[in-house]
mmCIF file of C-alpha atoms in Angstrom:
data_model
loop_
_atom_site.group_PDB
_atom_site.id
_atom_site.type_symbol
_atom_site.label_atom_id
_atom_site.label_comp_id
_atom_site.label_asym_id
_atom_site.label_seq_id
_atom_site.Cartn_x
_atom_site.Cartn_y
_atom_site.Cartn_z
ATOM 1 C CA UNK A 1 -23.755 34.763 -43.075
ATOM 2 C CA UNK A 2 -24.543 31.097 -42.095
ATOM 3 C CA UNK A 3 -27.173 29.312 -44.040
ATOM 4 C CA UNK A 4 -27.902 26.335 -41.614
ATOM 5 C CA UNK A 5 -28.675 25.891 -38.416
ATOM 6 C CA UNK A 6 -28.137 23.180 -36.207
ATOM 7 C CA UNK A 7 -30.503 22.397 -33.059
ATOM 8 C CA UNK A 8 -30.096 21.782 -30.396
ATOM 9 C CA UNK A 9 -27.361 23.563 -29.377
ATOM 10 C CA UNK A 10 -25.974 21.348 -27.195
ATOM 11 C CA UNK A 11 -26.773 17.903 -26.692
ATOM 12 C CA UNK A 12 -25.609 15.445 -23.414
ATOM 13 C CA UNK A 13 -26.474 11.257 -23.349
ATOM 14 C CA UNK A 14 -25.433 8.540 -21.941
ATOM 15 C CA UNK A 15 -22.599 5.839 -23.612
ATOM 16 C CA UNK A 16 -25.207 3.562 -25.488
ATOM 17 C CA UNK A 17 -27.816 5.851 -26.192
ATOM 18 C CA UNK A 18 -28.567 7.584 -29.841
ATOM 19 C CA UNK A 19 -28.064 11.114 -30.325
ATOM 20 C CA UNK A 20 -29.760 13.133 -33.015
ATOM 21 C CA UNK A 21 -29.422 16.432 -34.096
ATOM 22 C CA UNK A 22 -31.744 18.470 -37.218
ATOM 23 C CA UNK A 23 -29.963 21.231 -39.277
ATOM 24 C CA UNK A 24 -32.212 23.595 -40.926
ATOM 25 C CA UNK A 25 -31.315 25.463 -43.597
ATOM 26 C CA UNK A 26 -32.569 28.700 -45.762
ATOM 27 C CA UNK A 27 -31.730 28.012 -49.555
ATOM 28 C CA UNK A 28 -32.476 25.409 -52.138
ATOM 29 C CA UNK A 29 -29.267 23.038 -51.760
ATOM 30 C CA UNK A 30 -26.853 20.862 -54.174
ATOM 31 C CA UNK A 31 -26.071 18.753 -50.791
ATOM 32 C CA UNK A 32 -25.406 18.153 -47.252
ATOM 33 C CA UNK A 33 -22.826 17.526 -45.544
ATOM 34 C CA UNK A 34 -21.989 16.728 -41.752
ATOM 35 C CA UNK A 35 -18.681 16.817 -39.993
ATOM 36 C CA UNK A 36 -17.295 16.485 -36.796
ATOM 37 C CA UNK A 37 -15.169 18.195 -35.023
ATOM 38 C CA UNK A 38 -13.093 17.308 -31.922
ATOM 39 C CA UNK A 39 -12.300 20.191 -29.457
ATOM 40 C CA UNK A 40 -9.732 22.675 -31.157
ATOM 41 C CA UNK A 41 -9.151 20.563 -33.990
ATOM 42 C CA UNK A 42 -9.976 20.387 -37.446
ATOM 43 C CA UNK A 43 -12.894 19.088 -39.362
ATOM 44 C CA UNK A 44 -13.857 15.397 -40.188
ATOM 45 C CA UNK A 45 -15.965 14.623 -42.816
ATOM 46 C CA UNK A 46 -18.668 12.483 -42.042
ATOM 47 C CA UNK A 47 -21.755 12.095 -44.997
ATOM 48 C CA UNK A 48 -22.601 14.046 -47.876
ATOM 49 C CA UNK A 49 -26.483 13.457 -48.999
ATOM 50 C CA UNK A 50 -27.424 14.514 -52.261
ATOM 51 C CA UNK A 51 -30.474 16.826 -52.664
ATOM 52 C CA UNK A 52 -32.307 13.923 -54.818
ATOM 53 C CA UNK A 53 -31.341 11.584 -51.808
ATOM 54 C CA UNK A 54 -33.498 11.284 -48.499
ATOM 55 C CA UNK A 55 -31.571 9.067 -46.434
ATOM 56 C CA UNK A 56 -27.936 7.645 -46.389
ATOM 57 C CA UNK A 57 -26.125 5.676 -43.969
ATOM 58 C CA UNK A 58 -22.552 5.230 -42.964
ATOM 59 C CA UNK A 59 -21.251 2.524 -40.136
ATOM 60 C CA UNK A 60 -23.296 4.162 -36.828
ATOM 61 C CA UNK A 61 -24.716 7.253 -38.637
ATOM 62 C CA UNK A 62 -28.284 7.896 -40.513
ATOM 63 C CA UNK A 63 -28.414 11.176 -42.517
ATOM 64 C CA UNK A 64 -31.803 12.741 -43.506
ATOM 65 C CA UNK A 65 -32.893 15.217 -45.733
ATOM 66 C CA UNK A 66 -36.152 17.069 -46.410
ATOM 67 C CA UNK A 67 -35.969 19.496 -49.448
ATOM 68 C CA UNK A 68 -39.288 20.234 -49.027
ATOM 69 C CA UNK A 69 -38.682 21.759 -45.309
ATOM 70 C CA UNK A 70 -35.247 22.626 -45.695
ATOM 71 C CA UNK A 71 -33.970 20.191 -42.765
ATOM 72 C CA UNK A 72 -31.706 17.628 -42.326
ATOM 73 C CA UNK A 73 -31.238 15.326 -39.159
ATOM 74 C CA UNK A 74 -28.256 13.154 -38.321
ATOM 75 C CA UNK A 75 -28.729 10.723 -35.856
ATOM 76 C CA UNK A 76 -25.702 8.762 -33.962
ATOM 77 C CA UNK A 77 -26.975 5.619 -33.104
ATOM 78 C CA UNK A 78 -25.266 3.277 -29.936
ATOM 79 C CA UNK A 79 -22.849 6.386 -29.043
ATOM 80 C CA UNK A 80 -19.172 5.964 -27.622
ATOM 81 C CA UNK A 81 -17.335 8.256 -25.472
ATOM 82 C CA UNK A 82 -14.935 9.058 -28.389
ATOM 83 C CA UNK A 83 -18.483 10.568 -30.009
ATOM 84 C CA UNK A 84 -18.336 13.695 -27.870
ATOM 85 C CA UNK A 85 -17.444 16.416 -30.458
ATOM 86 C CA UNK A 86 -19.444 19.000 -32.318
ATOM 87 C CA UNK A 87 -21.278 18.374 -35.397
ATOM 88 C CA UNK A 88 -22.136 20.910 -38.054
ATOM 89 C CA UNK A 89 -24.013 20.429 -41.002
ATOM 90 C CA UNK A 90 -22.985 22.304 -44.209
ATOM 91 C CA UNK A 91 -24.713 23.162 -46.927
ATOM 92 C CA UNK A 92 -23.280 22.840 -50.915
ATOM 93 C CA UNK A 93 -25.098 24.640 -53.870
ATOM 94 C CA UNK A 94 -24.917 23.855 -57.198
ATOM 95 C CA UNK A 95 -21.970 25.641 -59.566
ATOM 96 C CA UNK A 96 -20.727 26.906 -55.981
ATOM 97 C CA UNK A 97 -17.811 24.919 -54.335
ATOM 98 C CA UNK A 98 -17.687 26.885 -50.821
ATOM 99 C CA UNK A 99 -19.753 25.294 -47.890
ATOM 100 C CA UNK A 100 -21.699 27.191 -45.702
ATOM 101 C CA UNK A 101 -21.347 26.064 -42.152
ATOM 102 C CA UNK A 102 -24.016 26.315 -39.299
ATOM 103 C CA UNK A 103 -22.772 27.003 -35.606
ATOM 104 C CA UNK A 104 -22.686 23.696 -34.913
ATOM 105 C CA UNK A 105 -24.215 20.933 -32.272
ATOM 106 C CA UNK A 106 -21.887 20.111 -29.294
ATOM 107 C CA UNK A 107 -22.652 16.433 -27.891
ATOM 108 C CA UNK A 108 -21.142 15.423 -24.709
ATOM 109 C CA UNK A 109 -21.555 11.159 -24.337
ATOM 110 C CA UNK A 110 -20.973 10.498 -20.445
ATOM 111 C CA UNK A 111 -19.542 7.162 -19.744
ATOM 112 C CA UNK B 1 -2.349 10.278 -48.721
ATOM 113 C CA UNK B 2 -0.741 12.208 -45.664
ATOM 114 C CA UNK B 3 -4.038 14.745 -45.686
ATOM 115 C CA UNK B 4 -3.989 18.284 -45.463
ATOM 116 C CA UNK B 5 -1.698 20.169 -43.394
ATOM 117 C CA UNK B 6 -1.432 23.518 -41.822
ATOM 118 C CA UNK B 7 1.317 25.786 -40.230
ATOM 119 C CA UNK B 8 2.260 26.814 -37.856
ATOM 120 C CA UNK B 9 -0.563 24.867 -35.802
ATOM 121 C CA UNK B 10 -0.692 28.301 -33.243
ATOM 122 C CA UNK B 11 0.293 31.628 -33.223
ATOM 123 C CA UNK B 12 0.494 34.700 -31.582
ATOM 124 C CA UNK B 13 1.353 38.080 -32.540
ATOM 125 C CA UNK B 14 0.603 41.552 -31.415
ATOM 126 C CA UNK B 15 -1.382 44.188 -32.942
ATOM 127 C CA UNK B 16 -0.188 45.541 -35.679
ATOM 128 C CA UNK B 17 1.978 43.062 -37.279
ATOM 129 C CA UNK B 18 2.033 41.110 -40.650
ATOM 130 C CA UNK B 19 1.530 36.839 -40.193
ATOM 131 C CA UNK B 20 1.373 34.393 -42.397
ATOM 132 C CA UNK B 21 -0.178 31.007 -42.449
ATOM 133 C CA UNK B 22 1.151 27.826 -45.541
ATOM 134 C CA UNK B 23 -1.819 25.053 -45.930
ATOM 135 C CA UNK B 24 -0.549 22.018 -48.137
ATOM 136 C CA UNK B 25 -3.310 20.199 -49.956
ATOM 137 C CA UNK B 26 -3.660 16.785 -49.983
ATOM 138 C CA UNK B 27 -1.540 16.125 -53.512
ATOM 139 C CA UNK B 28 -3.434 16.552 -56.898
ATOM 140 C CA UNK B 29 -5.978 18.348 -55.019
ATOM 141 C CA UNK B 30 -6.823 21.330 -57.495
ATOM 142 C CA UNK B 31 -9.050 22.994 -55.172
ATOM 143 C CA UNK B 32 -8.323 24.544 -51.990
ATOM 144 C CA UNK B 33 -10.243 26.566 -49.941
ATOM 145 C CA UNK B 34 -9.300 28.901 -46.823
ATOM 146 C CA UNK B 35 -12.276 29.559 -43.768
ATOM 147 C CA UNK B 36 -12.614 31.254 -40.796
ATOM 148 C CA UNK B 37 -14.257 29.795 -37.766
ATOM 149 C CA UNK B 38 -14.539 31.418 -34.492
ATOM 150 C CA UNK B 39 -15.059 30.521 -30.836
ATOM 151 C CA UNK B 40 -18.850 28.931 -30.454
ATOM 152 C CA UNK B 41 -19.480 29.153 -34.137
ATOM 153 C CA UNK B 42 -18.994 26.833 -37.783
ATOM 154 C CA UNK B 43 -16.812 27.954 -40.667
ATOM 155 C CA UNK B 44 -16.867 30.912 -42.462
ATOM 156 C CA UNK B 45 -15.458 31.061 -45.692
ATOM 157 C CA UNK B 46 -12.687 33.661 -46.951
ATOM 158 C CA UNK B 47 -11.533 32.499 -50.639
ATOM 159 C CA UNK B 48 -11.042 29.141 -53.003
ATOM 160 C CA UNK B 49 -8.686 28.952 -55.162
ATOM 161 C CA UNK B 50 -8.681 26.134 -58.618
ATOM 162 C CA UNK B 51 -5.261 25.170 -59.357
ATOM 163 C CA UNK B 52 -3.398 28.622 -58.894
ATOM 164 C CA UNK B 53 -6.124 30.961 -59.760
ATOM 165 C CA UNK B 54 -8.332 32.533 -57.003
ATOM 166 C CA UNK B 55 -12.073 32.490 -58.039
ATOM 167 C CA UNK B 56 -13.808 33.593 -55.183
ATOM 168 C CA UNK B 57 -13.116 35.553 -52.346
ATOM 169 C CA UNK B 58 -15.761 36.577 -49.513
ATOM 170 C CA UNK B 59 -16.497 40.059 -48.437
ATOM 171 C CA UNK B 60 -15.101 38.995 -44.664
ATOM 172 C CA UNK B 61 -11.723 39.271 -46.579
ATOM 173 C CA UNK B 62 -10.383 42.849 -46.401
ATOM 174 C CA UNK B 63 -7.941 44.367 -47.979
ATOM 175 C CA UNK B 64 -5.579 43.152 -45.182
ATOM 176 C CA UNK B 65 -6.144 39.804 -46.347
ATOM 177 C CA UNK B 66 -4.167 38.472 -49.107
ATOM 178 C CA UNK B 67 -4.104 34.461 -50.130
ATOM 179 C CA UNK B 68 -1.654 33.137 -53.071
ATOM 180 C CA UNK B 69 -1.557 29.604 -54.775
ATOM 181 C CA UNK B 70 1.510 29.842 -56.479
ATOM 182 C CA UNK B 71 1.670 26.887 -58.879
ATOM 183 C CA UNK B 72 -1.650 25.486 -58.183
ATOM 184 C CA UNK B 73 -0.027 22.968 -55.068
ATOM 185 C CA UNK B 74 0.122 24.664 -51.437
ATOM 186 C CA UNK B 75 -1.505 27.767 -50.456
ATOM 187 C CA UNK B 76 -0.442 30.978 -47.774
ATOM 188 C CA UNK B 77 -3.204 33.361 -46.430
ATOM 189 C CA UNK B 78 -1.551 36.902 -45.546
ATOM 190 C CA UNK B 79 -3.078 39.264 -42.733
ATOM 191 C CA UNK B 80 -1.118 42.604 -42.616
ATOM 192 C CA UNK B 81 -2.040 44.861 -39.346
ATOM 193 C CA UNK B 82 -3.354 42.117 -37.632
ATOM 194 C CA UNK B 83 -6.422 43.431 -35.277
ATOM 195 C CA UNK B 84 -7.824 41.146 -32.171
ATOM 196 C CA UNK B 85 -10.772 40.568 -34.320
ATOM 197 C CA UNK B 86 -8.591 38.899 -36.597
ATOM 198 C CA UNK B 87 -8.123 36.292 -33.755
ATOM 199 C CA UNK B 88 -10.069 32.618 -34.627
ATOM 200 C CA UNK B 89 -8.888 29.086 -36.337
ATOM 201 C CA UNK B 90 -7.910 29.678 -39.741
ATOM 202 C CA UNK B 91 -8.976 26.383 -41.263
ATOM 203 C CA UNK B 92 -7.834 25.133 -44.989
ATOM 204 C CA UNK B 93 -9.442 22.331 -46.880
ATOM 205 C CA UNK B 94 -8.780 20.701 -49.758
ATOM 206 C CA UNK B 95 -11.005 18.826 -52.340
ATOM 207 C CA UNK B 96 -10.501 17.636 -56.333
ATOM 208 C CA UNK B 97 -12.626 17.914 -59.312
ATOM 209 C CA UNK B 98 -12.518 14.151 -60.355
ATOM 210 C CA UNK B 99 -14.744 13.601 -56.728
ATOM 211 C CA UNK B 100 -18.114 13.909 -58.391
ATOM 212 C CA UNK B 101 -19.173 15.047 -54.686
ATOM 213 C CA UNK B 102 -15.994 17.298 -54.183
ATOM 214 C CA UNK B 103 -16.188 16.636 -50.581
ATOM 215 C CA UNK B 104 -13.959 18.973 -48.791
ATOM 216 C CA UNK B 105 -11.243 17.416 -46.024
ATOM 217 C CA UNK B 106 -9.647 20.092 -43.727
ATOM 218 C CA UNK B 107 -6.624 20.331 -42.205
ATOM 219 C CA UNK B 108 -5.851 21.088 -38.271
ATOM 220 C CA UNK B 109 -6.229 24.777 -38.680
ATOM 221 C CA UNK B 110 -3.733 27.501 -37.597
ATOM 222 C CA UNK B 111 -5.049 29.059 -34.369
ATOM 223 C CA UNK B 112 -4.356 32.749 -34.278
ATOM 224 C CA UNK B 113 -4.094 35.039 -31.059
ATOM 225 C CA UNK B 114 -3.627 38.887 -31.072
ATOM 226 C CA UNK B 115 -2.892 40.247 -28.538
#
């Protein structure tokens, strides 16, 4: 079963604009992670956020996290065509190395 | 670093027969995972294996599923009587215990159709 869940589903913007997506999630977590993924292709690892960490940035992404609600949000700012992909947060727990995956946010940028 | 690779990238069998899919860590990776993702949905995972010995394996693998780690370097993942609900992207990622966050990086996956 999948512990997190992204929302929304889907997600189209403009080139320029900032796209955020939330991940909610069931179970107290070790970390966070998002990656991307580009049609039919494999996974790219994008942040990790700790649980004892609230926010974290990286170049054009801002990563969230509220223990206390069990939600994370990742927000793209100033996106680029080469954005369009789908995002999936995954969750890590402590003393257990697999990930569990949520079904993912698909975000189309129109030029 | 040449990443983790997969093959074959696709395949496509028929019902009923054995295939077999090789994932190469990225080198002195000890730990290597194998998941399952299918159309519209994230990951699921199947079994992780720390240097060649497999510690966990998920109830999605059956007994049709069989994954070795023979020296602790690359991996294979084994499905005997392939069914079509065995079709998805087989996805294998690779991470190492000296990365206090032991992210995970994934290779291209190996796309299975059966027909």
């Amino acid at each position: 079963s999948q512990q997190g869940e992204e929302d929304p589903q889907a997600l189209s913007i403009q080139e320029g604009e900032n796209a955020t997506m939330n991940c909610s999630y069931k179970t107290s977590i070790n970390n966070l992670q998002w990656y991307r993924q580009n049609s039919g292709r494999g996974l790219v690892h994008l942040i990790l956020i700790r649980s004892n960490e609230r926010e974290k940035h990286s170049g054009r992404l801002r990563v969230t996290l509220d223990t206390s609600k069990k939600s994370s949000s990742l927000l793209i700012t100033a996106s680029r065509a080469a954005d369009t992909a789908s995002y999936f947060c995954a969750t890590g727990l402590t003393n257990d190395y697999k990930l569990s995956f949520g079904a993912g946010t698909t975000v189309t940028v129109r030029a | 670093d040449t990443g983790v690779s997969q093959n074959p990238r696709h395949k496509i069998t028929k019902r009923g027969q054995n295939v077999t899919f090789r994932c190469d860590p990225i080198s002195e990776h000890n730990r290597l995972y194998w998941y399952r993702q299918t159309l519209g949905q994230g990951p699921e995972f199947l079994t992780y294996f720390q240097n060649e010995a497999q510690l966990e394996k998920s109830r999605l693998l059956s007994d049709r599923f069989s994954a070795e780690r023979p020296k602790g370097s690359f991996s294979t993942l084994e499905i005997q009587r392939t069914e079509q609900g065995d079709s998805a992207m087989y996805l294998c990622a690779s991470s190492s215990y000296q990365d206090r966050t032991d992210t995970q990086y994934f290779g291209p996956g190996t796309r299975l159709t059966v027909l």
